[in-house]
Short mmCIF file of C-alpha atoms in Angstrom, two decimals:
data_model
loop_
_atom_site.label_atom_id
_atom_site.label_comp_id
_atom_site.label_asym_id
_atom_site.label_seq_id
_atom_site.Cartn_x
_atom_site.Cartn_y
_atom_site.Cartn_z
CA UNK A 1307 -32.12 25.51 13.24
CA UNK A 1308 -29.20 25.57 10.47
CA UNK A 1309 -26.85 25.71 13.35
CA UNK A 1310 -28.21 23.17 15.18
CA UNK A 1311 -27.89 20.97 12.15
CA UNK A 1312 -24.69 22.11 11.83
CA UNK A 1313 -23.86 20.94 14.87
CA UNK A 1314 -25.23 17.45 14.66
CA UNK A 1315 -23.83 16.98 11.33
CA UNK A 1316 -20.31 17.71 12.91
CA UNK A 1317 -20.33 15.38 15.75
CA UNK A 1318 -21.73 12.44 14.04
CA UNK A 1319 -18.79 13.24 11.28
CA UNK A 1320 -16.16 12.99 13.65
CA UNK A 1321 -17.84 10.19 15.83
CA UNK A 1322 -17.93 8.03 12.46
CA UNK A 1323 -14.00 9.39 11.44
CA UNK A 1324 -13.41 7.60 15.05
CA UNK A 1325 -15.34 4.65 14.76
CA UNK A 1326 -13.01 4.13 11.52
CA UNK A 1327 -9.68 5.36 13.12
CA UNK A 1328 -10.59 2.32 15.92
CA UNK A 1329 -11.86 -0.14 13.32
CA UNK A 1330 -8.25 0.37 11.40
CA UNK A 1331 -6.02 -0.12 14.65
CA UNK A 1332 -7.33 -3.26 15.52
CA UNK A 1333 -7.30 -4.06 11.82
CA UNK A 1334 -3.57 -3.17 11.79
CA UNK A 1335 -2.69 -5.17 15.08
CA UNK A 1336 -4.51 -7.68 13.81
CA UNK A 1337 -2.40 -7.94 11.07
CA UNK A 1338 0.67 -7.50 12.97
CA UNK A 1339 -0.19 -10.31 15.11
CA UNK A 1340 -0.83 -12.58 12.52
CA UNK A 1341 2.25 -11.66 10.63
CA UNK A 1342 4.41 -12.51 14.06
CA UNK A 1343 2.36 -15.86 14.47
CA UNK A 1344 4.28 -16.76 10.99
CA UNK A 1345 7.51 -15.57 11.94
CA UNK A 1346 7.56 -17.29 15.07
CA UNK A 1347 6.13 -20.42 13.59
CA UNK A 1348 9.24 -20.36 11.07
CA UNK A 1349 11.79 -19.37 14.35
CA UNK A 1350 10.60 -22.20 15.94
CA UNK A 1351 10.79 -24.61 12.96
CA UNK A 1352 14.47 -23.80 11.85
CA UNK A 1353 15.98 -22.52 15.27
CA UNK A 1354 17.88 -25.71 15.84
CA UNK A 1355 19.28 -25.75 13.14
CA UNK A 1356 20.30 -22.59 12.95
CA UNK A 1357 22.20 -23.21 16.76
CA UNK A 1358 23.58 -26.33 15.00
CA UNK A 1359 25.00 -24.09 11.92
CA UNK A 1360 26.67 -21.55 14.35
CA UNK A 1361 28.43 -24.88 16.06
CA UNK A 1362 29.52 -26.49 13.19
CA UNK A 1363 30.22 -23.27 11.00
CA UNK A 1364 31.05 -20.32 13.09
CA UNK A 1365 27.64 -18.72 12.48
CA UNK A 1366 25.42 -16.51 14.56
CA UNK A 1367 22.27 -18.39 14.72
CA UNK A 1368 20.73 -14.79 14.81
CA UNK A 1369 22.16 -13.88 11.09
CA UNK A 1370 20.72 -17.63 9.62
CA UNK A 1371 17.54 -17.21 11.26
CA UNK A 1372 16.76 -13.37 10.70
CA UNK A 1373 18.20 -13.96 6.35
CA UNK A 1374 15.97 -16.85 6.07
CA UNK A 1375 12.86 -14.81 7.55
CA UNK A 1376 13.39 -11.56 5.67
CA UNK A 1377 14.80 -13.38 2.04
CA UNK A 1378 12.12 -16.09 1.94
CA UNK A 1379 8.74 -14.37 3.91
CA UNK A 1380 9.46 -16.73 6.61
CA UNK A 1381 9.25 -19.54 4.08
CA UNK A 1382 5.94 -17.98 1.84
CA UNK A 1383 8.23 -16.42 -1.06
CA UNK A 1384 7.77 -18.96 -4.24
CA UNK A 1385 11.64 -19.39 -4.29
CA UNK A 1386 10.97 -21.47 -0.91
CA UNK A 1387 7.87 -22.91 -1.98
CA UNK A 1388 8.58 -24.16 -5.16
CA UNK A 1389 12.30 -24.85 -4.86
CA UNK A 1390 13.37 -24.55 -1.33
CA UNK A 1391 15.36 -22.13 -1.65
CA UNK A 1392 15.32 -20.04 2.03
CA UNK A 1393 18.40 -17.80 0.92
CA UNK A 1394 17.70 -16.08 -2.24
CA UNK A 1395 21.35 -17.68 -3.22
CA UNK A 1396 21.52 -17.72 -7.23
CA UNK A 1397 23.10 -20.35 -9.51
CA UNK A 1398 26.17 -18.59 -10.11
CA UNK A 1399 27.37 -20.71 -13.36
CA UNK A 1400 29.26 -23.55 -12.51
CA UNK A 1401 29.86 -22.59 -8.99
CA UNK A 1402 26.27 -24.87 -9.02
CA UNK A 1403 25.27 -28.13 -10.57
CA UNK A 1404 21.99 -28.62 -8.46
CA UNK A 1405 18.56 -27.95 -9.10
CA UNK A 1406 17.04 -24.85 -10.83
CA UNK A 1407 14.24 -21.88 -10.58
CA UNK A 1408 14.11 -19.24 -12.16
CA UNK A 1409 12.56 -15.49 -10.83
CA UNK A 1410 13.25 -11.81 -11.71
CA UNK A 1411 15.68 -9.69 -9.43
CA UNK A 1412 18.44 -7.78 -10.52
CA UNK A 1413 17.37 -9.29 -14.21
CA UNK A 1414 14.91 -10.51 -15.74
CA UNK A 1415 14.46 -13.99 -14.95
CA UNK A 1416 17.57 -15.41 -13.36
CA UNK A 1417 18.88 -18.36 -12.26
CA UNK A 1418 18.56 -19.51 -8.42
CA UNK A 1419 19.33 -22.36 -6.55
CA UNK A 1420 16.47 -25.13 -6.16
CA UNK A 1421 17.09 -27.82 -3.12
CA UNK A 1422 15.05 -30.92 -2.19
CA UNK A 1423 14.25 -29.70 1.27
CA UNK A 1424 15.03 -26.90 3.28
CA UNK A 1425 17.64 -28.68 5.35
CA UNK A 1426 19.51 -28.63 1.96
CA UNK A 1427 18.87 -24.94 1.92
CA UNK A 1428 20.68 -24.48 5.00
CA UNK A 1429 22.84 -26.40 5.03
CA UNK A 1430 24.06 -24.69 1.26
CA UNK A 1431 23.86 -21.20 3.18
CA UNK A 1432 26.13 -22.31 5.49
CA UNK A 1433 28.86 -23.40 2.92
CA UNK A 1434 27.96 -20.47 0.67
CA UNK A 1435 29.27 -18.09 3.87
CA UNK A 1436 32.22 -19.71 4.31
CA UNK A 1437 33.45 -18.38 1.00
CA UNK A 1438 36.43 -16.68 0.81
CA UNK A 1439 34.70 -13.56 -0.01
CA UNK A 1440 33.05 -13.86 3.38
CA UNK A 1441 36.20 -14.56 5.34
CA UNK A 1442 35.68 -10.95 6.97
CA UNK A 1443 32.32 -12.48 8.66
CA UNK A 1444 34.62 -14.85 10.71
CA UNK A 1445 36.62 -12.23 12.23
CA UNK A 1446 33.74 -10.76 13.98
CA UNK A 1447 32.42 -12.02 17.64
CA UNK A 1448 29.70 -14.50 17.08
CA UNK A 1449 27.63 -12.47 19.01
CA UNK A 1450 27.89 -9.29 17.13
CA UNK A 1451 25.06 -9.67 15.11
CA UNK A 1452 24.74 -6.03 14.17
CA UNK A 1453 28.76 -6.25 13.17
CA UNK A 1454 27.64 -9.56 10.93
CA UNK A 1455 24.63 -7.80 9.29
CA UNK A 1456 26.62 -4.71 8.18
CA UNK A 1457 29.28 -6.74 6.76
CA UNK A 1458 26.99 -9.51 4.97
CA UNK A 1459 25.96 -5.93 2.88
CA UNK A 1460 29.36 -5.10 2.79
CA UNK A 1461 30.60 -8.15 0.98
CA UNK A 1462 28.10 -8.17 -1.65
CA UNK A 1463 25.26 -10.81 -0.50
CA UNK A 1464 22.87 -8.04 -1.25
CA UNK A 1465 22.07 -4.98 -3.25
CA UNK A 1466 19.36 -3.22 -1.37
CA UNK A 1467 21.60 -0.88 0.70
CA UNK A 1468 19.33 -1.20 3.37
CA UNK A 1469 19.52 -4.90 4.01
CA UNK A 1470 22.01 -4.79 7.34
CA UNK A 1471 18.59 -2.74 9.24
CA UNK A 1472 16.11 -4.81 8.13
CA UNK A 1473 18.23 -7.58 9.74
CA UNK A 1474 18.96 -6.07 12.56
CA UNK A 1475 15.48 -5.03 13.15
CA UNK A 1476 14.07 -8.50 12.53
CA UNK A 1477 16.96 -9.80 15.27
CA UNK A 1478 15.90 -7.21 18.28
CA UNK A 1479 12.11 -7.69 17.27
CA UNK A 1480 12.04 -11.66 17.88
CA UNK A 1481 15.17 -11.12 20.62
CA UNK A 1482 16.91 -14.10 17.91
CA UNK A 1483 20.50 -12.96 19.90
CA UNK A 1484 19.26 -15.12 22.10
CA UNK A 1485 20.12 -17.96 20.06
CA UNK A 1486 23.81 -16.59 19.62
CA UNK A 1487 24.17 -18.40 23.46
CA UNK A 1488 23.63 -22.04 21.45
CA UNK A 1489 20.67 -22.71 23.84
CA UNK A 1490 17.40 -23.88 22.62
CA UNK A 1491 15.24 -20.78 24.08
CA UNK A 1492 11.03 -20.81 22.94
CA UNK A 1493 10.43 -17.76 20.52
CA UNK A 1494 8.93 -15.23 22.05
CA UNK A 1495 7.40 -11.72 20.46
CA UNK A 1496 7.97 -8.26 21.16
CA UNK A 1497 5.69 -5.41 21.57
CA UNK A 1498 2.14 -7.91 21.32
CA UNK A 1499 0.07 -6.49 24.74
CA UNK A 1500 -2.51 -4.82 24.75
CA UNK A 1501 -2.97 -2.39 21.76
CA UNK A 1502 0.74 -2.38 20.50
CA UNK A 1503 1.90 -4.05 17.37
CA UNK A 1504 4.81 -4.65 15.63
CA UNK A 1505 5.14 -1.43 14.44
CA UNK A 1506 6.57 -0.24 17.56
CA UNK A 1507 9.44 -2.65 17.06
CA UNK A 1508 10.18 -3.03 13.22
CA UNK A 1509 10.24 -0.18 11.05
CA UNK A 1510 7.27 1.02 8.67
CA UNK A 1511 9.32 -0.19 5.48
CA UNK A 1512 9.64 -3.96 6.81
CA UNK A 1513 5.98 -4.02 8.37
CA UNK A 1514 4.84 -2.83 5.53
CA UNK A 1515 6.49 -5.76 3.19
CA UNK A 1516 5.46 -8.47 5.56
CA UNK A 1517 2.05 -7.43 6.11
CA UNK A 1518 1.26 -7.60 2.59
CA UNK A 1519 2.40 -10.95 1.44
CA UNK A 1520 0.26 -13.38 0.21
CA UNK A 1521 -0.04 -17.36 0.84
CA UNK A 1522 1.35 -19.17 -1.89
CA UNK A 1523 -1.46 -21.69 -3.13
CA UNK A 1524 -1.74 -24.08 -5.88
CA UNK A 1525 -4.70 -24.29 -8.33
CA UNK A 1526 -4.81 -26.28 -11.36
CA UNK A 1527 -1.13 -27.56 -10.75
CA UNK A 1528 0.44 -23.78 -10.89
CA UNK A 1529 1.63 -22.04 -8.44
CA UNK A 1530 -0.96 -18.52 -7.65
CA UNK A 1531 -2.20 -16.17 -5.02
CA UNK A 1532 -5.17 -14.71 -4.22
CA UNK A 1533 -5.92 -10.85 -4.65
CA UNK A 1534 -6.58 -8.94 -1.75
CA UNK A 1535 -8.19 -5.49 -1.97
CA UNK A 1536 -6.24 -3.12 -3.26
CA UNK A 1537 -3.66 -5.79 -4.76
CA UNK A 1538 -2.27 -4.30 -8.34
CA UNK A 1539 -0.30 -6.71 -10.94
CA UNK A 1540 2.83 -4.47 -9.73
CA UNK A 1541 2.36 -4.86 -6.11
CA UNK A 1542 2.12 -8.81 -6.13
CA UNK A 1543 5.23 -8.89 -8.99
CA UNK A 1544 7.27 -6.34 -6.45
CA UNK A 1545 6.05 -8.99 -3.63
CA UNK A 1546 7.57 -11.92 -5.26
CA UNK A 1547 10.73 -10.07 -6.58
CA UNK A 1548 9.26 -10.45 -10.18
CA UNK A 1549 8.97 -8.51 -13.18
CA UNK A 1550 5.00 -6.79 -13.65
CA UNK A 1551 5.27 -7.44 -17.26
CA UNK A 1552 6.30 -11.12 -16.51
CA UNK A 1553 3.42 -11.65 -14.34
CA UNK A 1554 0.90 -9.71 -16.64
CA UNK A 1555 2.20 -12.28 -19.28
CA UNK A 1556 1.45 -15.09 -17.18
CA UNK A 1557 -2.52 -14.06 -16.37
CA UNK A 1558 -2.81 -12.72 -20.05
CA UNK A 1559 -3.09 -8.91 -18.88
CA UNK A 1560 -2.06 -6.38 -21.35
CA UNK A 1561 1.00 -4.20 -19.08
CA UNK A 1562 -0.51 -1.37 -19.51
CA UNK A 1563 -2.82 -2.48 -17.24
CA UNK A 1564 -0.02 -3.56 -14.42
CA UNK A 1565 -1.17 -0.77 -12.39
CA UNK A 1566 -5.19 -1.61 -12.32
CA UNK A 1567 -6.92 -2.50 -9.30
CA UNK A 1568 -7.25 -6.49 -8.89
CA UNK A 1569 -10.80 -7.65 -7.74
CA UNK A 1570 -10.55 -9.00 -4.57
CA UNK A 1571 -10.41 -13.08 -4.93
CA UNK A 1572 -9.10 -13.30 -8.17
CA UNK A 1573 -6.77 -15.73 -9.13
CA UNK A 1574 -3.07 -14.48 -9.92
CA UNK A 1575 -0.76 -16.92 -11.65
CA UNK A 1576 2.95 -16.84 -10.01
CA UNK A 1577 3.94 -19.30 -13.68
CA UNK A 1578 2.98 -19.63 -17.02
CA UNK A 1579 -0.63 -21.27 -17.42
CA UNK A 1580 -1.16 -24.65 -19.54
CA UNK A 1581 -1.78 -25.19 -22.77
CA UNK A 1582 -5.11 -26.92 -21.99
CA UNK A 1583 -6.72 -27.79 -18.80
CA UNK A 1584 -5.48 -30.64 -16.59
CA UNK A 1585 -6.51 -34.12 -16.92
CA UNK A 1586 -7.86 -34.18 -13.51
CA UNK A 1587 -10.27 -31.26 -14.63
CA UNK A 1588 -13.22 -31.62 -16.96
CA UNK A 1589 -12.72 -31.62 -20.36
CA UNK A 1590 -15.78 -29.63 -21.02
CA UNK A 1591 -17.25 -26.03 -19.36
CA UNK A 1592 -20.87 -24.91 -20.18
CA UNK A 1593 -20.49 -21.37 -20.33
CA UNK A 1594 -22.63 -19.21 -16.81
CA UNK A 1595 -24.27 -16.05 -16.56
CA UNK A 1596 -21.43 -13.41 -16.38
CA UNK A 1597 -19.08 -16.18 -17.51
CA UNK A 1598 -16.22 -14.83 -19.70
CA UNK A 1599 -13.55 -16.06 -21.75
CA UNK A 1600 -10.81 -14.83 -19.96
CA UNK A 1601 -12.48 -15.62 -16.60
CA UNK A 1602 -12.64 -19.14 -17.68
CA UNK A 1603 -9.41 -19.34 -18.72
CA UNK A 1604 -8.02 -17.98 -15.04
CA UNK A 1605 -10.56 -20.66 -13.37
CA UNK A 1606 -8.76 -23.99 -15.60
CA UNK A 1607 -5.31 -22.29 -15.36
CA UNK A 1608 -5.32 -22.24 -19.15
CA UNK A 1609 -3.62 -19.80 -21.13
CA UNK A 1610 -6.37 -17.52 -23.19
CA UNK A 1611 -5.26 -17.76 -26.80
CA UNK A 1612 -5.08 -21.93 -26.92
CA UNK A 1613 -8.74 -21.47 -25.27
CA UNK A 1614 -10.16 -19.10 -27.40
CA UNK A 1615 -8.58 -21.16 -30.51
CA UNK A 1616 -10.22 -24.95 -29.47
CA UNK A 1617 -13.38 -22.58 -29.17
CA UNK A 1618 -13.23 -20.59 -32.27
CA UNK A 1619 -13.36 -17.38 -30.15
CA UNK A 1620 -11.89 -13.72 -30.33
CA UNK A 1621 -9.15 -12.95 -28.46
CA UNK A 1622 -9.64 -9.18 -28.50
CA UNK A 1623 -13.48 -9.88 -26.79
CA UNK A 1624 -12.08 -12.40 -23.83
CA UNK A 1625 -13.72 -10.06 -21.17
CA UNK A 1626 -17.14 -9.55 -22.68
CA UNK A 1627 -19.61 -11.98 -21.15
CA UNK A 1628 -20.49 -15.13 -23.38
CA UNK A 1629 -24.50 -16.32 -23.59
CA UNK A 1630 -25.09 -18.89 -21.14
CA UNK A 1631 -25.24 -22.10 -21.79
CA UNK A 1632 -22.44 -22.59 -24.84
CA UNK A 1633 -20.31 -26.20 -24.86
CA UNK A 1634 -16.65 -24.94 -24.79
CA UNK A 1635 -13.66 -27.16 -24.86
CA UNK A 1636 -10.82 -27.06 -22.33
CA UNK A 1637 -9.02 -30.01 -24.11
#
């Protein structure tokens, strides 16, 4: 009898371990599919002007397309969001008298371009390239787009040394050479039958980055995403190319706790909070069951000591549940 037990105890193990291992694929090509929905949504969007760019400036349509997927999350990151800004291109000093955001990257909290539109984005790119510290980019076929990719790394534009691959894989995933011919071809996945994904056609390291981002949304007039299980304060702040103390700061999160697992739908603030809650919110909460005062503060988008001080509360108990029914100002 043991044995038979045994036995039964083993199959239905490994038939639940597949049930799982099936339940994660499709999971995973899910994923993958919606991922490539949003990249070919953004090819589609900017592709003509990207053709246009090559005409006018001398450059692959490939290079302008596949740097504005991978630097802005085809057009998710906050830098394209909130300023526009499709290129990750920084203020440089004086070299810039335009608009301004700021973001962590090589620093703490530097200075990047902000634009009016994406067009402007572009169309900056486009002058930004024909630098003379770019001039070896226009020696090079315009078709060569893996030539063009090594040599954008080469001459500085970025400092992960692994930038040139992740360009060339995003090119000869979504075929964008095809664009290099200055005809206006329909994007068109890779690798999306059946039960493949886009694994097979872009490398762990770059599925892995796009599969995790998060839709920038806007509550309370500041710019936030939403956690997703498993989302830590240092994921999300290496997502957006910020700093996790910066972002701790901004959802009043001690950093020690950068690191802690996020419960799923909670509100993460990509800015600093207000001082009190917006005029088109109430001006009065009465406190819940299970309410809290830092909970409230992350619902109104107000930062927790200017809450806590209108409400004659303790800062050091903001996560210890209030009695139900208490008046508490938000203005």
């Amino acid at each position: 009898m043991a044995i038979q037990y045994l036995c039964k105890y083993i199959h239905n193990f490994w038939n639940c371990k597949l049930i799982t291992l099936i339940l994660c694929i499709a999971g995973f090509t899910s994923a993958a599919q919606a991922q490539s929905a949003a990249y070919l949504e953004y090819i589609e969007k900017y592709r003509n002007i990207a053709i246009l760019h090559q005409q006018q400036y001398g450059i692959p349509a490939s290079i302008t397309l596949a740097q504005g997927l991978l630097e802005s999350r085809a057009g998710r990151s906050r830098l394209a969001t909130k300023g526009n800004n499709h290129f990750g291109i920084k203020c440089h000093g004086r070299a810039w008298n335009g608009g301004e955001i700021y973001a962590d990257d090589d620093k703490r909290n530097e200075c990047f371009r902000s634009y009016n539109s994406a067009d402007e984005s572009f169309e900056d790119h486009a002058r930004f390239l024909k630098q003379k510290r770019y001039a070896p980019l226009f020696a090079l076929d315009v078709t060569d787009y893996k030539g063009w990719a090594r040599t954008l790394r080469k001459c500085g534009y970025a400092t992960d040394k692994r930038y040139a691959d992740k360009l060339i894989d995003i090119i000869e995933s979504y075929e964008l050479y095809r664009y290099d011919t200055g005809q206006p071809i329909m994007a068109q996945p890779k690798h999306l039958d059946g039960d493949e994904s886009l694994q097979h056609s872009i490398d762990s390291e770059i599925f892995e980055e796009i599969t995790a981002a998060h839709d920038i949304v806007k509550r309370n007039g500041l710019y936030c995403v939403i956690a997703k299980e498993g989302d830590t304060y240092s994921k999300i702040a290496d997502e957006f190319s910020m700093r996790a103390r910066r972002l701790t700061s901004f959802n009043d999160i001690s950093w020690r706790k950068r690191n802690n697992e996020i419960a799923a739908g909670s509100i993460v603030y990509l800015e600093e909070k207000n001082d009190a809650a917006q005029s088109t919110a109430p001006s009065t909460y009465v406190t819940r069951t299970g309410d809290t005062s830092y909970k409230i503060a992350q619902q109104f988008g107000i930062k927790l000591k200017p809450l806590c001080k209108m409400n004659r509360l303790s800062t050091s108990n903001s996560h210890r549940s209030l009695k139900p029914g208490i008046k508490l100002r938000l203005r």
